[in-house]
Amino acid sequence: MPVGTQATVKGLSQRDLWDDLRARLILGNTYHLFLRPGHESIRRMGGLHKFMSWPGAILTDSGGFQVFSLSGLRRISEDGVLFQSHLNGDPHKFTPESTVDVQLAFGSDIAMVLDECPPYPVSHEFAREAMERTVRWARRQLVHFRRVAPDLPTRHALFPIVQGSMFPDLRRRCAEELVQLDADGYAVGGLSVGEPRPLSLDMAEATRDILPADRPRYAMGVGMPDELPEYVARGIDMMDCVLPSRNARNGWLFTSEGRVVIKHARYKEDPSPLDPNCSCYTCRNYSRAYLRHLFQAGEILYASLATRHNIQRYLDIMAQIRHSILLGSFPQFLGGVRGKVSDPLD
Ligand SMILES: [Zn+2]
């Protein structure tokens, strides 16, 4: 899922996403859209799909992750979380029920439960308390969701989120409790909070055999291109990450032949396309030399062309994975990727 934090994937139009990149599901951030322009405003504008003119599906997070990572002063209680807007310091409150209502006001096709996402590292006891609260909140939210959603003219799903920090026993317990809720899909959250990358994969592995195989499973906030098949190998169906779009803007491009840091002098007069194996608009029409020039000059077009390519690269990898699964050759695909895993900090 390309990430459209503020109801836009930065640098791309909805036509770019839908017609050219053929993205069908994008992510919006509840925390940001709740603060600005506000969920009631978006509801009055006909919902998020109409507001941003997006013909595809939308998944929204619950806002919990941003409350814990972005906002000032926050206080968690059984009732919810009090926080201050990072924009102007205004106090707000999210309760498990209110975040469901906010996401239904957006018209999100897939809504996420409010959860408590601990930083890394935390003690087993801290992680256990956060996980148990996450489970209690998820129960409340499913009850609320099942009371209000049937009256709506549109269909929605609400995914609970597996937490438990980096403790496999807590993650398994959490998943076992959440499976009782018989939800439409499940998420694995609390990853990408600063832990070593292999640990994130171990946490996805921990609940692989507990989450139901016939429901989509969503790993939140991952990962590097080489990690996508690793998550799929651990039973994950859906992922979102700001890396392709954010790194594109910062001059870091993902290609089928590895990483390209476009500002490097070696690309100054390189007439070749960014990625000879990519069919995106950027690669079909422009040279590395031109992209480097736009980047160095701080031109807006650079961000647009670079983002377009990086998202195409991610969608291509997922398409290759799906294709190999259908052909029964996913193990070979995975082996090929593992042979050339690159260090993300390289
Ligand atoms: Zn491309």
GROMACS .gro file of N, CA and C in nm, residues 78-177:
model
  300
   78GLU      N    1  -0.755   0.327   3.085
   78GLU     CA    2  -0.838   0.222   3.029
   78GLU      C    3  -0.938   0.279   2.929
   79ASP      N    4  -0.971   0.406   2.949
   79ASP     CA    5  -1.073   0.469   2.866
   79ASP      C    6  -1.021   0.514   2.730
   80GLY      N    7  -0.889   0.533   2.718
   80GLY     CA    8  -0.835   0.580   2.591
   80GLY      C    9  -0.707   0.657   2.614
   81VAL      N   10  -0.676   0.747   2.520
   81VAL     CA   11  -0.550   0.821   2.531
   81VAL      C   12  -0.575   0.970   2.509
   82LEU      N   13  -0.524   1.049   2.605
   82LEU     CA   14  -0.530   1.195   2.594
   82LEU      C   15  -0.400   1.241   2.531
   83PHE      N   16  -0.407   1.334   2.436
   83PHE     CA   17  -0.283   1.379   2.373
   83PHE      C   18  -0.297   1.524   2.327
   84GLN      N   19  -0.181   1.582   2.296
   84GLN     CA   20  -0.179   1.720   2.245
   84GLN      C   21  -0.141   1.717   2.098
   85SER      N   22  -0.213   1.795   2.019
   85SER     CA   23  -0.182   1.806   1.878
   85SER      C   24  -0.040   1.856   1.857
   86HIS      N   25   0.034   1.794   1.764
   86HIS     CA   26   0.169   1.843   1.733
   86HIS      C   27   0.162   1.971   1.650
   87LEU      N   28   0.040   2.006   1.602
   87LEU     CA   29   0.026   2.127   1.519
   87LEU      C   30   0.013   2.252   1.605
   88ASN      N   31  -0.076   2.246   1.707
   88ASN     CA   32  -0.100   2.367   1.785
   88ASN      C   33  -0.113   2.342   1.936
   89GLY      N   34  -0.088   2.220   1.978
   89GLY     CA   35  -0.091   2.192   2.122
   89GLY      C   36  -0.230   2.167   2.179
   90ASP      N   37  -0.334   2.175   2.096
   90ASP     CA   38  -0.471   2.151   2.145
   90ASP      C   39  -0.483   2.011   2.205
   91PRO      N   40  -0.558   2.000   2.315
   91PRO     CA   41  -0.579   1.867   2.374
   91PRO      C   42  -0.687   1.789   2.299
   92HIS      N   43  -0.665   1.660   2.283
   92HIS     CA   44  -0.765   1.572   2.219
   92HIS      C   45  -0.767   1.440   2.293
   93LYS      N   46  -0.873   1.365   2.267
   93LYS     CA   47  -0.882   1.232   2.327
   93LYS      C   48  -0.926   1.131   2.221
   94PHE      N   49  -0.858   1.020   2.215
   94PHE     CA   50  -0.903   0.906   2.135
   94PHE      C   51  -0.950   0.798   2.232
   95THR      N   52  -1.071   0.751   2.213
   95THR     CA   53  -1.113   0.631   2.285
   95THR      C   54  -1.122   0.520   2.181
   96PRO      N   55  -1.123   0.395   2.226
   96PRO     CA   56  -1.137   0.286   2.130
   96PRO      C   57  -1.258   0.308   2.039
   97GLU      N   58  -1.372   0.347   2.098
   97GLU     CA   59  -1.493   0.365   2.017
   97GLU      C   60  -1.482   0.487   1.926
   98SER      N   61  -1.423   0.596   1.975
   98SER     CA   62  -1.419   0.718   1.894
   98SER      C   63  -1.331   0.700   1.770
   99THR      N   64  -1.223   0.621   1.781
   99THR     CA   65  -1.138   0.605   1.662
   99THR      C   66  -1.210   0.522   1.555
  100VAL      N   67  -1.298   0.433   1.598
  100VAL     CA   68  -1.380   0.360   1.500
  100VAL      C   69  -1.475   0.459   1.430
  101ASP      N   70  -1.539   0.546   1.511
  101ASP     CA   71  -1.633   0.642   1.454
  101ASP      C   72  -1.563   0.739   1.358
  102VAL      N   73  -1.442   0.781   1.395
  102VAL     CA   74  -1.366   0.872   1.307
  102VAL      C   75  -1.338   0.804   1.173
  103GLN      N   76  -1.294   0.678   1.179
  103GLN     CA   77  -1.260   0.608   1.055
  103GLN      C   78  -1.385   0.578   0.971
  104LEU      N   79  -1.498   0.556   1.037
  104LEU     CA   80  -1.622   0.537   0.961
  104LEU      C   81  -1.668   0.669   0.900
  105ALA      N   82  -1.639   0.781   0.967
  105ALA     CA   83  -1.669   0.913   0.908
  105ALA      C   84  -1.587   0.933   0.781
  106PHE      N   85  -1.464   0.885   0.782
  106PHE     CA   86  -1.382   0.892   0.660
  106PHE      C   87  -1.441   0.802   0.550
  107GLY      N   88  -1.508   0.695   0.593
  107GLY     CA   89  -1.554   0.595   0.497
  107GLY      C   90  -1.447   0.492   0.464
  108SER      N   91  -1.351   0.473   0.554
  108SER     CA   92  -1.241   0.378   0.530
  108SER      C   93  -1.296   0.239   0.499
  109ASP      N   94  -1.240   0.177   0.396
  109ASP     CA   95  -1.281   0.040   0.364
  109ASP      C   96  -1.229  -0.055   0.470
  110ILE      N   97  -1.105  -0.032   0.512
  110ILE     CA   98  -1.046  -0.112   0.618
  110ILE      C   99  -1.002  -0.018   0.729
  111ALA      N  100  -1.064  -0.032   0.845
  111ALA     CA  101  -1.028   0.049   0.962
  111ALA      C  102  -0.944  -0.037   1.055
  112MET      N  103  -0.863   0.030   1.136
  112MET     CA  104  -0.779  -0.042   1.232
  112MET      C  105  -0.820  -0.005   1.373
  113VAL      N  106  -0.801  -0.100   1.465
  113VAL     CA  107  -0.835  -0.073   1.605
  113VAL      C  108  -0.730   0.020   1.667
  114LEU      N  109  -0.773   0.093   1.769
  114LEU     CA  110  -0.678   0.168   1.852
  114LEU      C  111  -0.602   0.067   1.936
  115ASP      N  112  -0.470   0.077   1.934
  115ASP     CA  113  -0.388  -0.016   2.011
  115ASP      C  114  -0.283   0.064   2.087
  116GLU      N  115  -0.214  -0.002   2.177
  116GLU     CA  116  -0.103   0.062   2.245
  116GLU      C  117   0.025   0.003   2.189
  117CYS      N  118   0.103   0.089   2.125
  117CYS     CA  119   0.223   0.046   2.056
  117CYS      C  120   0.345   0.091   2.137
  118PRO      N  121   0.405  -0.001   2.216
  118PRO     CA  122   0.518   0.041   2.300
  118PRO      C  123   0.642   0.072   2.218
  119PRO      N  124   0.728   0.162   2.270
  119PRO     CA  125   0.856   0.186   2.202
  119PRO      C  126   0.946   0.064   2.218
  120TYR      N  127   1.065   0.069   2.161
  120TYR     CA  128   1.161  -0.041   2.177
  120TYR      C  129   1.288   0.014   2.238
  121PRO      N  130   1.346  -0.051   2.339
  121PRO     CA  131   1.296  -0.172   2.404
  121PRO      C  132   1.213  -0.139   2.527
  122VAL      N  133   1.128  -0.234   2.570
  122VAL     CA  134   1.053  -0.221   2.695
  122VAL      C  135   1.063  -0.355   2.770
  123SER      N  136   1.030  -0.351   2.899
  123SER     CA  137   1.034  -0.474   2.978
  123SER      C  138   0.919  -0.566   2.939
  124HIS      N  139   0.932  -0.692   2.975
  124HIS     CA  140   0.827  -0.789   2.947
  124HIS      C  141   0.698  -0.747   3.016
  125GLU      N  142   0.710  -0.692   3.137
  125GLU     CA  143   0.590  -0.653   3.212
  125GLU      C  144   0.518  -0.536   3.143
  126PHE      N  145   0.597  -0.436   3.100
  126PHE     CA  146   0.538  -0.322   3.030
  126PHE      C  147   0.469  -0.369   2.902
  127ALA      N  148   0.538  -0.455   2.828
  127ALA     CA  149   0.483  -0.506   2.702
  127ALA      C  150   0.356  -0.587   2.727
  128ARG      N  151   0.355  -0.663   2.838
  128ARG     CA  152   0.237  -0.744   2.868
  128ARG      C  153   0.116  -0.656   2.899
  129GLU      N  154   0.139  -0.552   2.981
  129GLU     CA  155   0.028  -0.463   3.015
  129GLU      C  156  -0.027  -0.393   2.890
  130ALA      N  157   0.063  -0.347   2.803
  130ALA     CA  158   0.019  -0.280   2.679
  130ALA      C  159  -0.057  -0.378   2.590
  131MET      N  160  -0.009  -0.501   2.583
  131MET     CA  161  -0.073  -0.602   2.499
  131MET      C  162  -0.212  -0.635   2.552
  132GLU      N  163  -0.221  -0.650   2.686
  132GLU     CA  164  -0.352  -0.685   2.743
  132GLU      C  165  -0.453  -0.573   2.724
  133ARG      N  166  -0.406  -0.448   2.735
  133ARG     CA  167  -0.497  -0.334   2.710
  133ARG      C  168  -0.540  -0.333   2.563
  134THR      N  169  -0.445  -0.362   2.475
  134THR     CA  170  -0.475  -0.368   2.331
  134THR      C  171  -0.585  -0.471   2.304
  135VAL      N  172  -0.579  -0.586   2.372
  135VAL     CA  173  -0.681  -0.690   2.353
  135VAL      C  174  -0.816  -0.642   2.407
  136ARG      N  175  -0.814  -0.581   2.527
  136ARG     CA  176  -0.942  -0.533   2.585
  136ARG      C  177  -1.003  -0.425   2.495
  137TRP      N  178  -0.918  -0.335   2.446
  137TRP     CA  179  -0.969  -0.230   2.355
  137TRP      C  180  -1.024  -0.291   2.226
  138ALA      N  181  -0.954  -0.392   2.173
  138ALA     CA  182  -0.999  -0.455   2.048
  138ALA      C  183  -1.138  -0.516   2.067
  139ARG      N  184  -1.160  -0.582   2.182
  139ARG     CA  185  -1.293  -0.640   2.209
  139ARG      C  186  -1.400  -0.533   2.207
  140ARG      N  187  -1.374  -0.422   2.281
  140ARG     CA  188  -1.471  -0.312   2.286
  140ARG      C  189  -1.499  -0.257   2.147
  141GLN      N  190  -1.393  -0.246   2.068
  141GLN     CA  191  -1.411  -0.184   1.936
  141GLN      C  192  -1.488  -0.272   1.840
  142LEU      N  193  -1.465  -0.403   1.847
  142LEU     CA  194  -1.540  -0.494   1.761
  142LEU      C  195  -1.689  -0.491   1.797
  143VAL      N  196  -1.717  -0.484   1.927
  143VAL     CA  197  -1.857  -0.476   1.972
  143VAL      C  198  -1.920  -0.347   1.917
  144HIS      N  199  -1.849  -0.236   1.935
  144HIS     CA  200  -1.900  -0.107   1.887
  144HIS      C  201  -1.918  -0.108   1.735
  145PHE      N  202  -1.816  -0.157   1.666
  145PHE     CA  203  -1.818  -0.162   1.519
  145PHE      C  204  -1.937  -0.245   1.469
  146ARG      N  205  -1.961  -0.358   1.534
  146ARG     CA  206  -2.070  -0.446   1.488
  146ARG      C  207  -2.207  -0.389   1.522
  147ARG      N  208  -2.209  -0.290   1.613
  147ARG     CA  209  -2.336  -0.224   1.643
  147ARG      C  210  -2.365  -0.115   1.541
  148VAL      N  211  -2.261  -0.039   1.500
  148VAL     CA  212  -2.288   0.077   1.413
  148VAL      C  213  -2.272   0.048   1.263
  149ALA      N  214  -2.180  -0.042   1.226
  149ALA     CA  215  -2.151  -0.062   1.084
  149ALA      C  216  -2.268  -0.116   1.001
  150PRO      N  217  -2.353  -0.206   1.057
  150PRO     CA  218  -2.462  -0.260   0.973
  150PRO      C  219  -2.561  -0.154   0.924
  151ASP      N  220  -2.568  -0.040   0.994
  151ASP     CA  221  -2.662   0.065   0.952
  151ASP      C  222  -2.608   0.150   0.837
  152LEU      N  223  -2.482   0.131   0.802
  152LEU     CA  224  -2.422   0.214   0.696
  152LEU      C  225  -2.452   0.155   0.559
  153PRO      N  226  -2.460   0.241   0.456
  153PRO     CA  227  -2.489   0.190   0.321
  153PRO      C  228  -2.368   0.122   0.256
  154THR      N  229  -2.250   0.140   0.315
  154THR     CA  230  -2.128   0.084   0.259
  154THR      C  231  -2.071  -0.023   0.351
  155ARG      N  232  -1.988  -0.110   0.295
  155ARG     CA  233  -1.930  -0.219   0.375
  155ARG      C  234  -1.790  -0.181   0.423
  156HIS      N  235  -1.760  -0.218   0.547
  156HIS     CA  236  -1.630  -0.185   0.606
  156HIS      C  237  -1.577  -0.305   0.682
  157ALA      N  238  -1.445  -0.303   0.704
  157ALA     CA  239  -1.383  -0.407   0.786
  157ALA      C  240  -1.304  -0.339   0.898
  158LEU      N  241  -1.291  -0.408   1.011
  158LEU     CA  242  -1.211  -0.356   1.122
  158LEU      C  243  -1.111  -0.465   1.162
  159PHE      N  244  -0.982  -0.432   1.151
  159PHE     CA  245  -0.877  -0.530   1.183
  159PHE      C  246  -0.821  -0.505   1.324
  160PRO      N  247  -0.820  -0.607   1.410
  160PRO     CA  248  -0.745  -0.597   1.535
  160PRO      C  249  -0.594  -0.607   1.507
  161ILE      N  250  -0.514  -0.565   1.604
  161ILE     CA  251  -0.369  -0.559   1.585
  161ILE      C  252  -0.296  -0.640   1.692
  162VAL      N  253  -0.211  -0.730   1.646
  162VAL     CA  254  -0.129  -0.808   1.739
  162VAL      C  255  -0.016  -0.721   1.791
  163GLN      N  256  -0.005  -0.710   1.924
  163GLN     CA  257   0.107  -0.639   1.987
  163GLN      C  258   0.183  -0.739   2.074
  164GLY      N  259   0.273  -0.689   2.158
  164GLY     CA  260   0.353  -0.778   2.243
  164GLY      C  261   0.501  -0.748   2.234
  165SER      N  262   0.533  -0.628   2.180
  165SER     CA  263   0.672  -0.586   2.165
  165SER      C  264   0.753  -0.698   2.101
  166MET      N  265   0.872  -0.725   2.150
  166MET     CA  266   0.958  -0.826   2.085
  166MET      C  267   0.959  -0.957   2.163
  167PHE      N  268   0.844  -0.988   2.228
  167PHE     CA  269   0.834  -1.110   2.308
  167PHE      C  270   0.739  -1.209   2.240
  168PRO      N  271   0.794  -1.316   2.182
  168PRO     CA  272   0.711  -1.412   2.108
  168PRO      C  273   0.596  -1.468   2.192
  169ASP      N  274   0.619  -1.492   2.324
  169ASP     CA  275   0.512  -1.550   2.406
  169ASP      C  276   0.394  -1.453   2.416
  170LEU      N  277   0.423  -1.321   2.429
  170LEU     CA  278   0.315  -1.222   2.438
  170LEU      C  279   0.242  -1.210   2.304
  171ARG      N  280   0.317  -1.213   2.197
  171ARG     CA  281   0.255  -1.203   2.065
  171ARG      C  282   0.162  -1.322   2.038
  172ARG      N  283   0.206  -1.439   2.079
  172ARG     CA  284   0.121  -1.557   2.058
  172ARG      C  285  -0.006  -1.547   2.143
  173ARG      N  286   0.011  -1.505   2.268
  173ARG     CA  287  -0.108  -1.491   2.354
  173ARG      C  288  -0.204  -1.389   2.296
  174CYS      N  289  -0.147  -1.277   2.250
  174CYS     CA  290  -0.230  -1.171   2.193
  174CYS      C  291  -0.308  -1.224   2.072
  175ALA      N  292  -0.238  -1.294   1.982
  175ALA     CA  293  -0.303  -1.345   1.861
  175ALA      C  294  -0.414  -1.445   1.897
  176GLU      N  295  -0.386  -1.531   1.997
  176GLU     CA  296  -0.487  -1.629   2.036
  176GLU      C  297  -0.615  -1.562   2.086
  177GLU      N  298  -0.597  -1.453   2.163
  177GLU     CA  299  -0.714  -1.380   2.214
  177GLU      C  300  -0.788  -1.309   2.099
   0.00000   0.00000   0.00000
